[in-house]
Short mmCIF file of C-alpha atoms in Angstrom, two decimals:
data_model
loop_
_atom_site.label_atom_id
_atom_site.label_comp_id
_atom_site.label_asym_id
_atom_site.label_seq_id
_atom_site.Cartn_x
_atom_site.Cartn_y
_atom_site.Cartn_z
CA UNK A 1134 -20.87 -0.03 -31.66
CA UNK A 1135 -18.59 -0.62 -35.01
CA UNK A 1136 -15.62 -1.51 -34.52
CA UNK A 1137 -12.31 -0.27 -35.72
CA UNK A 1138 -12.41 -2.62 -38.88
CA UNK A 1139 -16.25 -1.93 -39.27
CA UNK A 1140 -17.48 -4.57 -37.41
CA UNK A 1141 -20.14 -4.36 -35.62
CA UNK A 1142 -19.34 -5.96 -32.18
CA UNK A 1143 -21.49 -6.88 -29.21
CA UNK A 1144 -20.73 -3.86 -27.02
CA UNK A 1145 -22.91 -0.60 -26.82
CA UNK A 1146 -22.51 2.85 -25.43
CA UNK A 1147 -25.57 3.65 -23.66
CA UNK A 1148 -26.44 7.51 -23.15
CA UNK A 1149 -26.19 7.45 -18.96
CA UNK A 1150 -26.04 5.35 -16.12
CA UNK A 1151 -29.50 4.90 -15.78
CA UNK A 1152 -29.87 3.17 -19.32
CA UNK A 1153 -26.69 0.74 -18.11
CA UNK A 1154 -28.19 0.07 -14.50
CA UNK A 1155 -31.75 -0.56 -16.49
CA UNK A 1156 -30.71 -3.16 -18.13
CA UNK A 1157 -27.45 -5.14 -16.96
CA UNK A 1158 -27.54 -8.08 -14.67
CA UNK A 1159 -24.42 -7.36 -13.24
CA UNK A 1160 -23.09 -3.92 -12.87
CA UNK A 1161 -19.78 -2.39 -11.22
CA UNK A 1162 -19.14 0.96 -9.94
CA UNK A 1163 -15.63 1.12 -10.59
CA UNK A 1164 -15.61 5.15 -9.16
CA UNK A 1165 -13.24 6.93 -6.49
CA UNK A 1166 -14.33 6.00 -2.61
CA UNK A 1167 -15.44 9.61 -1.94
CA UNK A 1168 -17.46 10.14 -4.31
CA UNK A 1169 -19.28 6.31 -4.22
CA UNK A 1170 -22.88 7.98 -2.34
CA UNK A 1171 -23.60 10.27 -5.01
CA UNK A 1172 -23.17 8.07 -8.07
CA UNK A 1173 -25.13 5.32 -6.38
CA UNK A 1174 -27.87 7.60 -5.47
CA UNK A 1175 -27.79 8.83 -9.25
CA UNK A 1176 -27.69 5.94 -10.65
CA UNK A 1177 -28.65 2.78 -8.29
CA UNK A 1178 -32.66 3.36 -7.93
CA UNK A 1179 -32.43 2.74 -11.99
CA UNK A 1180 -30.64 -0.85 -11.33
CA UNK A 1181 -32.31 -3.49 -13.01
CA UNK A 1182 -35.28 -5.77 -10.95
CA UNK A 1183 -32.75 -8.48 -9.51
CA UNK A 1184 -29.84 -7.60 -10.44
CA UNK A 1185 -26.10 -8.04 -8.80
CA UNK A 1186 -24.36 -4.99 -7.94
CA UNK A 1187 -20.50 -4.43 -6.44
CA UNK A 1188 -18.02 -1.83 -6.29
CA UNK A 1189 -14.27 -1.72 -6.89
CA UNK A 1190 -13.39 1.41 -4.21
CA UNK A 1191 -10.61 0.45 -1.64
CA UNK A 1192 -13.06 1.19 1.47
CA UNK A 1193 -16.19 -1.05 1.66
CA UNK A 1194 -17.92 0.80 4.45
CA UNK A 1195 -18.86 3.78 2.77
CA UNK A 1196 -19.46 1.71 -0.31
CA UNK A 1197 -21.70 -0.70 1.02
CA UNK A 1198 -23.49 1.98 3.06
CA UNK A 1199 -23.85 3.83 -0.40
CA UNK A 1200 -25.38 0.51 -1.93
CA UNK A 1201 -28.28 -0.36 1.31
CA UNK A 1202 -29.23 3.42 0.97
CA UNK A 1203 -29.74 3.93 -2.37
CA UNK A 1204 -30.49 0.70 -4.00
CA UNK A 1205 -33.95 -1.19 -4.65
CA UNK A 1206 -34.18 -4.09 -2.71
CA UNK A 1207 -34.90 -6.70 -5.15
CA UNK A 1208 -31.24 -5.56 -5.87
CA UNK A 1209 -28.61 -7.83 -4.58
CA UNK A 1210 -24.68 -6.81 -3.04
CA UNK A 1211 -21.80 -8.84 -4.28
CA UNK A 1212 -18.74 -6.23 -3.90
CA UNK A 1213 -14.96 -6.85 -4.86
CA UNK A 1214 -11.65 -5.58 -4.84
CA UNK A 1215 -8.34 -6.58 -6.46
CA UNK A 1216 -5.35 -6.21 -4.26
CA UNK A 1217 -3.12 -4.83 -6.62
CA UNK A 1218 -2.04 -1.95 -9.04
CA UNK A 1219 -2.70 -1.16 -12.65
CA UNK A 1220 0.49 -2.15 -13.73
CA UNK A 1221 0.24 -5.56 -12.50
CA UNK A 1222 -0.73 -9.26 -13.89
CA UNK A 1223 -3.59 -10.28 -12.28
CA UNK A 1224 -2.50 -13.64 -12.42
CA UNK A 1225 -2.02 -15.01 -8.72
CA UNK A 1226 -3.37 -12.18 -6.96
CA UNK A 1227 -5.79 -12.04 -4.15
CA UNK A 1228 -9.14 -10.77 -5.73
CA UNK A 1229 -11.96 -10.07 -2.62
CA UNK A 1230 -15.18 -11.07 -3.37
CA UNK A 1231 -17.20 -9.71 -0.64
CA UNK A 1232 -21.52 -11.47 -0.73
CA UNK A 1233 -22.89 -8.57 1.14
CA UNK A 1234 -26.57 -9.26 0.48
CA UNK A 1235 -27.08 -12.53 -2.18
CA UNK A 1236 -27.41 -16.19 -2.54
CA UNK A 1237 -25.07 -18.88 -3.03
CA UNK A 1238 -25.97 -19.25 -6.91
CA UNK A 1239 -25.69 -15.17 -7.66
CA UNK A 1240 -22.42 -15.50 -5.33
CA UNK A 1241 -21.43 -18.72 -7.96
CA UNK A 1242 -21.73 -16.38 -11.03
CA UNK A 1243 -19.72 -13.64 -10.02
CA UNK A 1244 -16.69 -15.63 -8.85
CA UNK A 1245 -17.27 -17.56 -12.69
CA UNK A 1246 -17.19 -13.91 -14.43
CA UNK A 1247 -14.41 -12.94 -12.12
CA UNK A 1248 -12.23 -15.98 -12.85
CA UNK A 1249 -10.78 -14.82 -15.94
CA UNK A 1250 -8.75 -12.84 -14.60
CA UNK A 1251 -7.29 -16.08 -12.58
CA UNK A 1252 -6.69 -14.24 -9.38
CA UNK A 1253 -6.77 -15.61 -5.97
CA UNK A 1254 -10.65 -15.39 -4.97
CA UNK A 1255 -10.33 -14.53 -0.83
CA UNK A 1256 -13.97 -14.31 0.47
CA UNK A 1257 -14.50 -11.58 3.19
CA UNK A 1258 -17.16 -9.30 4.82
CA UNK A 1259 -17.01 -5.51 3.90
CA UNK A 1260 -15.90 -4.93 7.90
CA UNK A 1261 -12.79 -7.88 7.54
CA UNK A 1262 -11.88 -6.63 4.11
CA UNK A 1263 -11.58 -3.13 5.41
CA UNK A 1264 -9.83 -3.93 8.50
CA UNK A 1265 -6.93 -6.33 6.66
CA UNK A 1266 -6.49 -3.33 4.22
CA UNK A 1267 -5.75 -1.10 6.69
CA UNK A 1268 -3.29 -3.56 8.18
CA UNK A 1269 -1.89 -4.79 5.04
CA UNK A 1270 -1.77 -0.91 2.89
CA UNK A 1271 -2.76 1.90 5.16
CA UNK A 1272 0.94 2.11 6.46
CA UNK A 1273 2.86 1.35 4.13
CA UNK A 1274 1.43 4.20 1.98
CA UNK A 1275 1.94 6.56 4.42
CA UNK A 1276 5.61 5.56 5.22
CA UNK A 1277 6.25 5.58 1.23
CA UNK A 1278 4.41 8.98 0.83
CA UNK A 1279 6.49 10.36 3.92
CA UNK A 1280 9.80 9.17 2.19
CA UNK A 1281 8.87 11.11 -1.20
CA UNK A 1282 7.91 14.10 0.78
CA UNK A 1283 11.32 14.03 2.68
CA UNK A 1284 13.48 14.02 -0.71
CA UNK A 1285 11.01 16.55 -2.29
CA UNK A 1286 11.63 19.03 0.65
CA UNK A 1287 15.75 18.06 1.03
CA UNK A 1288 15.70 18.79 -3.08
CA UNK A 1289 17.23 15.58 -3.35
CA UNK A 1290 16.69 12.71 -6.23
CA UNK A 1291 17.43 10.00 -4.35
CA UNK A 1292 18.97 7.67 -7.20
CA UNK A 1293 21.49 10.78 -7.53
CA UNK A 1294 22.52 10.11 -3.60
CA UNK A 1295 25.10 7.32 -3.04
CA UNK A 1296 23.30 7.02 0.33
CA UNK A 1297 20.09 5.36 -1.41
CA UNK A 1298 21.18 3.20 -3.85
CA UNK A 1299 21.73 -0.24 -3.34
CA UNK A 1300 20.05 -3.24 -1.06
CA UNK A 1301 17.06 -1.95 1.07
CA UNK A 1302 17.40 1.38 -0.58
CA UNK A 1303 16.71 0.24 -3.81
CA UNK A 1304 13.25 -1.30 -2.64
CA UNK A 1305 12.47 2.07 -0.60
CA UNK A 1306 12.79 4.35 -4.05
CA UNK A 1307 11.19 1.96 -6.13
CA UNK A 1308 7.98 1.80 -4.10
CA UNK A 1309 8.12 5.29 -3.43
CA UNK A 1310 8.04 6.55 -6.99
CA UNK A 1311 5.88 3.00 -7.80
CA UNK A 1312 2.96 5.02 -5.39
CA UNK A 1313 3.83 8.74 -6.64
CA UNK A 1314 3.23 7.20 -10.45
CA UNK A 1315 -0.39 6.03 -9.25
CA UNK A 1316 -3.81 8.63 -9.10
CA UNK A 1317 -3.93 10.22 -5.64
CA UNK A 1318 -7.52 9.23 -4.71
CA UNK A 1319 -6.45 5.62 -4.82
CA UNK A 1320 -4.54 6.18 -1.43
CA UNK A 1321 -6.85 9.52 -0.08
CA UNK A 1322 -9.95 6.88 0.10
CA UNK A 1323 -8.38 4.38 1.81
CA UNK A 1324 -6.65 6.42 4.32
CA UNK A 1325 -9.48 9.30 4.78
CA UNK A 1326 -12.32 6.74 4.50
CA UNK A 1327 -11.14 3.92 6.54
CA UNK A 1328 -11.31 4.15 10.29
CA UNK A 1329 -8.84 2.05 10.48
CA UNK A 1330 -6.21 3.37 8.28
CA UNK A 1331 -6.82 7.19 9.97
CA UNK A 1332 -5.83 5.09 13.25
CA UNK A 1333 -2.92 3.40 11.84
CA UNK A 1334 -1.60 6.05 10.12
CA UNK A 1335 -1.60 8.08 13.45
CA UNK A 1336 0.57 5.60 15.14
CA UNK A 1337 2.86 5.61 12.33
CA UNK A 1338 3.69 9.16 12.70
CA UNK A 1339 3.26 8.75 16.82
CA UNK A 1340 6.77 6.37 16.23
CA UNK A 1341 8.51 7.79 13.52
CA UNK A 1342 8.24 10.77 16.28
CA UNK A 1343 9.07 8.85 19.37
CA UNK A 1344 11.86 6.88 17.42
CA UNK A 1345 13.45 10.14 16.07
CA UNK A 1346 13.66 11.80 19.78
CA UNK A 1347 15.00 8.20 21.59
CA UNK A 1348 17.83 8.63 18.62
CA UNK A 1349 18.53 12.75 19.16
CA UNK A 1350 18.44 12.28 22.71
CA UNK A 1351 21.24 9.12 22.21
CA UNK A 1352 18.92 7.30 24.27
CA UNK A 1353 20.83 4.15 23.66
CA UNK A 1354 18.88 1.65 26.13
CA UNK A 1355 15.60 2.90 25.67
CA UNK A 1356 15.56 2.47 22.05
CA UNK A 1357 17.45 -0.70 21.77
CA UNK A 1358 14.85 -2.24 24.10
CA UNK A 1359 11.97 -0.50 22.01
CA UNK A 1360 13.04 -1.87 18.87
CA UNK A 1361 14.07 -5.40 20.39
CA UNK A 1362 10.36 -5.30 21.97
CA UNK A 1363 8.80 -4.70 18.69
CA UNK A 1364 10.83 -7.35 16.64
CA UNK A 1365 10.11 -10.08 18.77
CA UNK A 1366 6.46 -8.93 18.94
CA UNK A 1367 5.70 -8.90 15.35
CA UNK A 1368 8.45 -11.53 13.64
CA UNK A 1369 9.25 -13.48 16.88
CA UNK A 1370 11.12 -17.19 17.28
CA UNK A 1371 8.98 -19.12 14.54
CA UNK A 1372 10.33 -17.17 12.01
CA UNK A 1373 13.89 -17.61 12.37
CA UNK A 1374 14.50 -20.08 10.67
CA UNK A 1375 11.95 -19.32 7.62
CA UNK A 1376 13.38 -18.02 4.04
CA UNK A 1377 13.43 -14.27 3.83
CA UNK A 1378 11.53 -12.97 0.78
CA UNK A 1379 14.03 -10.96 -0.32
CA UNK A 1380 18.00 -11.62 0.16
CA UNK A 1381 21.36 -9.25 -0.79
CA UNK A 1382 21.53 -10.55 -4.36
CA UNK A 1383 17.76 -9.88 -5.15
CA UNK A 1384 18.08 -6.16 -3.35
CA UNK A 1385 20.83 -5.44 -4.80
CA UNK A 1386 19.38 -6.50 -8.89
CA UNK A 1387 17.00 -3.53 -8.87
CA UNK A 1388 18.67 -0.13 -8.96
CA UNK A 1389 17.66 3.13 -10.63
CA UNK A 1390 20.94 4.51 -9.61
CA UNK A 1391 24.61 3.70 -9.64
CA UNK A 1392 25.59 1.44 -6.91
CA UNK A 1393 28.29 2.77 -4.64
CA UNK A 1394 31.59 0.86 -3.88
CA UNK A 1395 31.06 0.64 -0.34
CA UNK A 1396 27.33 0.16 1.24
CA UNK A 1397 26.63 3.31 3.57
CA UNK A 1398 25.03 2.77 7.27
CA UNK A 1399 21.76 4.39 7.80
CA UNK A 1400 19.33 4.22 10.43
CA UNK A 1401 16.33 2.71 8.70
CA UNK A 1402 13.79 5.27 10.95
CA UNK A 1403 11.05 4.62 8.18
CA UNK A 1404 11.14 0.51 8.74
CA UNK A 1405 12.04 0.74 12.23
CA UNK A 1406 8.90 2.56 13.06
CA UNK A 1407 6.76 0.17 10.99
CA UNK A 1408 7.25 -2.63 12.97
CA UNK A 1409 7.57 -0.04 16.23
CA UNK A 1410 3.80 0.48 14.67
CA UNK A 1411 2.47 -3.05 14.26
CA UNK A 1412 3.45 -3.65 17.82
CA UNK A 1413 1.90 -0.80 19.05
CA UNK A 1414 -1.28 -1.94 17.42
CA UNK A 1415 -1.33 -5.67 18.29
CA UNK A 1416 -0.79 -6.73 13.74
CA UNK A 1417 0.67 -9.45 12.70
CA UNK A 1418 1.63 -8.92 8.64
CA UNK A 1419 1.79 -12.57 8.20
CA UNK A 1420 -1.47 -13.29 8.83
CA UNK A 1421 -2.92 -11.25 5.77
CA UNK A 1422 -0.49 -12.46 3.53
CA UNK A 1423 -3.09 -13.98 1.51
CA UNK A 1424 -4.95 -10.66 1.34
CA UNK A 1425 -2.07 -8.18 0.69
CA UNK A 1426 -0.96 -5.75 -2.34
CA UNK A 1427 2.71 -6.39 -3.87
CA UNK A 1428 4.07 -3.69 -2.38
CA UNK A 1429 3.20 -4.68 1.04
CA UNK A 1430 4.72 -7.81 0.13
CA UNK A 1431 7.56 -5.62 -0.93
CA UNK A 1432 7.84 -3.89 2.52
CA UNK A 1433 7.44 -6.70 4.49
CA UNK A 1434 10.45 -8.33 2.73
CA UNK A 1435 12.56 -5.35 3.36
CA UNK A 1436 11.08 -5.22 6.95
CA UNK A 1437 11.97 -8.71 7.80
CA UNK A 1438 15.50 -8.82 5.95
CA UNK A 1439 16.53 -5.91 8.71
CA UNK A 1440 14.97 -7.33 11.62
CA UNK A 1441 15.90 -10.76 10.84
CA UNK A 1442 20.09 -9.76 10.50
CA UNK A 1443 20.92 -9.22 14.27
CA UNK A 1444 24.35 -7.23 12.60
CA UNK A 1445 22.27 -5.02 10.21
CA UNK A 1446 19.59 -4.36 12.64
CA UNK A 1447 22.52 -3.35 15.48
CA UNK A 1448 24.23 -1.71 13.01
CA UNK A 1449 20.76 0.23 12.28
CA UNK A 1450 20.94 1.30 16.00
CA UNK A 1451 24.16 2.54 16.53
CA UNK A 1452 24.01 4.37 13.28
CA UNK A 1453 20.47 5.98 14.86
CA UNK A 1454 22.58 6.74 17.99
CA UNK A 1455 26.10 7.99 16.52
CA UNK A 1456 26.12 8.81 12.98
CA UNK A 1457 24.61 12.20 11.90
CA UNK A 1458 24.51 11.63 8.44
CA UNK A 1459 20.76 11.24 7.87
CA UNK A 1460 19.78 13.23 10.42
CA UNK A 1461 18.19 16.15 8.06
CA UNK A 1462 16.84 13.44 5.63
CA UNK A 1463 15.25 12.08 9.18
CA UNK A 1464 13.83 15.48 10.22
CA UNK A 1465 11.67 16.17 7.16
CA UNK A 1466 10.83 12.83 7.25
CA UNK A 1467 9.36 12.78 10.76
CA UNK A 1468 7.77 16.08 9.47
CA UNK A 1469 6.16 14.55 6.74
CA UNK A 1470 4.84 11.70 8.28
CA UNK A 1471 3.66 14.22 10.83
CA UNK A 1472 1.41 15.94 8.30
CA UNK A 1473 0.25 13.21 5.89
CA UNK A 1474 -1.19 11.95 9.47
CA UNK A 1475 -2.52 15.36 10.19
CA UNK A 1476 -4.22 15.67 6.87
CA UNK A 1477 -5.76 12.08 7.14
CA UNK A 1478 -7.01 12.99 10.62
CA UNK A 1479 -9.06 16.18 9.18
CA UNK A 1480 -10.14 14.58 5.87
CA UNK A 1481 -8.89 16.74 3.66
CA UNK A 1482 -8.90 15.54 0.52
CA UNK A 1483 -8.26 18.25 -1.43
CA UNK A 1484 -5.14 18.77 0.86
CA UNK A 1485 -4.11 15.42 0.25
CA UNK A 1486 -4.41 15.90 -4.01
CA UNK A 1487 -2.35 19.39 -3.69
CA UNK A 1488 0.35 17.43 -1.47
CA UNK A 1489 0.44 14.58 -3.54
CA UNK A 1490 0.57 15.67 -7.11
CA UNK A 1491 3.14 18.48 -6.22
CA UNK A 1492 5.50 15.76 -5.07
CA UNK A 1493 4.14 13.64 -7.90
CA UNK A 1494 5.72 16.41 -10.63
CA UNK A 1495 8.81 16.68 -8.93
CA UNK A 1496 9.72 12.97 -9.39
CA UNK A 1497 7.84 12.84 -12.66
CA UNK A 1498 11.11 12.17 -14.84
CA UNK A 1499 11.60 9.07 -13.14
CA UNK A 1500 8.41 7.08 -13.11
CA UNK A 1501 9.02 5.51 -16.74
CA UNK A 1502 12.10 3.63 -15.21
CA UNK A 1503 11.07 2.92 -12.25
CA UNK A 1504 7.85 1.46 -12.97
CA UNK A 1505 9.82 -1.19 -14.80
CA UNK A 1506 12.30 -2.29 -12.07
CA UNK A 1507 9.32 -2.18 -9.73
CA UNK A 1508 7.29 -4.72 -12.11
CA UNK A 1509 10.13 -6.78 -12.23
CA UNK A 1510 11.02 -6.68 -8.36
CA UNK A 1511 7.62 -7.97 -7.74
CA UNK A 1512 7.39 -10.55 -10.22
CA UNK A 1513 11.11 -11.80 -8.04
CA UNK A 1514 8.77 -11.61 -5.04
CA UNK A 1515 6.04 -13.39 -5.83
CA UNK A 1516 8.02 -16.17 -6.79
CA UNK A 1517 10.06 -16.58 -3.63
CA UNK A 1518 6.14 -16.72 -1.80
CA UNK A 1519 5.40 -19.50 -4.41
CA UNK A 1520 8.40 -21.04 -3.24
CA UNK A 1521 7.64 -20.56 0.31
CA UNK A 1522 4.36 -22.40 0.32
CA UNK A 1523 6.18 -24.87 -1.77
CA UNK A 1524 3.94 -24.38 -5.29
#
């Protein structure tokens, strides 16, 4: 190939994927989860005699089940994935290297090719790295996607509402548009093509449901003890006393809208059925802390700021029990979460595209803006962690 200043440089553009998998010793399918079989059966029986081959899609089982059908095998199986967006530095993160079927020394070079991007090599098996990214993404997506859906039906812009700007709100619309500003199929795989996630994401909407009726039915001691129950479950007593990732002055740096004078209450139903979720379903977040995205990191740090503040978190509660203000915002959310779970469940992915990018347009004006503050909330984040495990 010549180059832009007429060069010639040392990179080629073969005619297919057959001349690549021919004659590269390593070779990535860097392709969307769903549609992993039929490129590999395309392309793999080509691969060259020894070669390493991985993949870069979010869900390893169909992946890897993809690569032991369809390749040679004098072929070897060294997958990865990088647990983060587009739009972030590399630098730091966790990066999965996953030795599905090769030895130590084939193992050796991919983690040396890998390394430029100085990531944070985490070794796994296709089944771990599929369950922790269910744990660590497959909720938090839907509870993000469920928040955009809620505004989109309420016609609301949710920087224009005093209501969400400022503190915890700030995170919630940042992530939200953060996910809306990404391709669609990089959450449909993951959710559709992960047992797990289909699971998880169930549950979600199972107590954003149950949550929402303990509150309309003022249910007072039930859903104090519920949400008690879970906090104690998932953050119990050894974490008292740790630093929270994020504190007032950091949530309240990152704001796409005005701040209001006065902070208003709200009832927090997305984060209070997160953690209602991870205690239903026996997680932990902290222990895949090493193997989460930033904006799990992000939503734990919100997650644990409430639960951690016995005033906010009562204050969360009573709000739930007495204070009507959110309760339409609350409805269409417990809708939404309803049906992203419902279209998860059936597999529709085409479903999932028409839902997404419709929602995607409608907050469209924002993304520039709010891909910026969300950059820069992270980088905050991933500092306080360094400082946490005292780098």
């Amino acid at each position: 190939m010549i180059s832009a200043e007429g060069r010639q440089s040392n990179v080629s553009i073969l005619f297919n994927g057959h001349y690549v998998s021919r004659s590269s010793d390593w070779i990535m399918y860097s392709v969307e989860a769903r549609n992993i079989d039929k490129i590999v059966e395309t392309y793999g029986p080509s691969t060259k005699l020894g070669a390493i081959v991985g993949g870069q899609t979010s869900t390893k089982a169909p992946e890897i089940t993809a690569f032991e059908k369809h390749l040679p095998g004098d072929v070897e199986i060294i997958s990865c994935h990088s647990l983060h967006g587009p739009g972030v530095d590399p630098k730091g993160q966790p990066l999965v290297i996953i030795p599905h079927r090769a030895p130590d020394k084939s193992l050796e070079l991919v983690k040396n090719i890998l390394s430029c991007m100085n990531s944070e090599i985490v070794q796994l098996s296709a089944a771990e790295h599929d369950r922790i990214t269910a744990d660590t993404q497959a909720v938090t997506h839907a509870a993000f996607l469920s928040m955009g859906t809620a505004w989109c039906a309420n016609k609301q812009f949710p920087w224009e509402e005093p209501r969400y700007v400022g503190g915890i709100e700030n995170v919630k619309m940042n992530i939200t548009l953060r996910i809306y500003n990404n391709k669609w199929h990089v959450y449909a795989g993951l959710a559709i093509l992960n047992p797990n996630a289909r699971q998880q994401i169930r549950q979600y909407a199972d107590s954003v449901t149950e949550l929402f009726k303990l509150m309309l039915g003022g249910h007072r001691k039930e859903l104090t003890d519920r949400i008690y129950t879970a906090r104690d479950a998932v953050f119990g007593k050894t974490r008292k006393d740790q630093e929270l990732l994020l504190e007032d002055e950091v949530l309240d740096r990152f704001s796409v809208g005005e701040k209001p004078k006065e902070r208003l209450k709200n009832n927090h139903l997305s984060i209070l059925a997160i953690v209602d979720c991870w205690w239903k379903l026996h997680i932990v977040p902290y222990d895949h802390i090493i193997c989460s995205t930033p904006l799990f990191r992000l939503w734990l740090g919100i997650t644990e700021y409430l639960y951690r503040n016995p005033s906010l978190l009562n204050e969360a509660i009573e709000t739930a029990l007495t204070d009507n203000t959110f309760r339409a915002d609350d409805l269409e959310f417990t809708f939404a979460a309803r049906d992203w779970s419902e279209c998860v469940s059936l597999g529709h992915f085409e479903a999932y595209k028409e839902k997404f990018e419709r929602i995607q347009r409608y907050f469209a004006p924002r993304f520039p803006e709010a891909s910026q503050i969300g950059n820069r909330m992270i980088q905050t984040i991933e500092a306080n962690l360094r400082s946490r495990r005292g780098e």
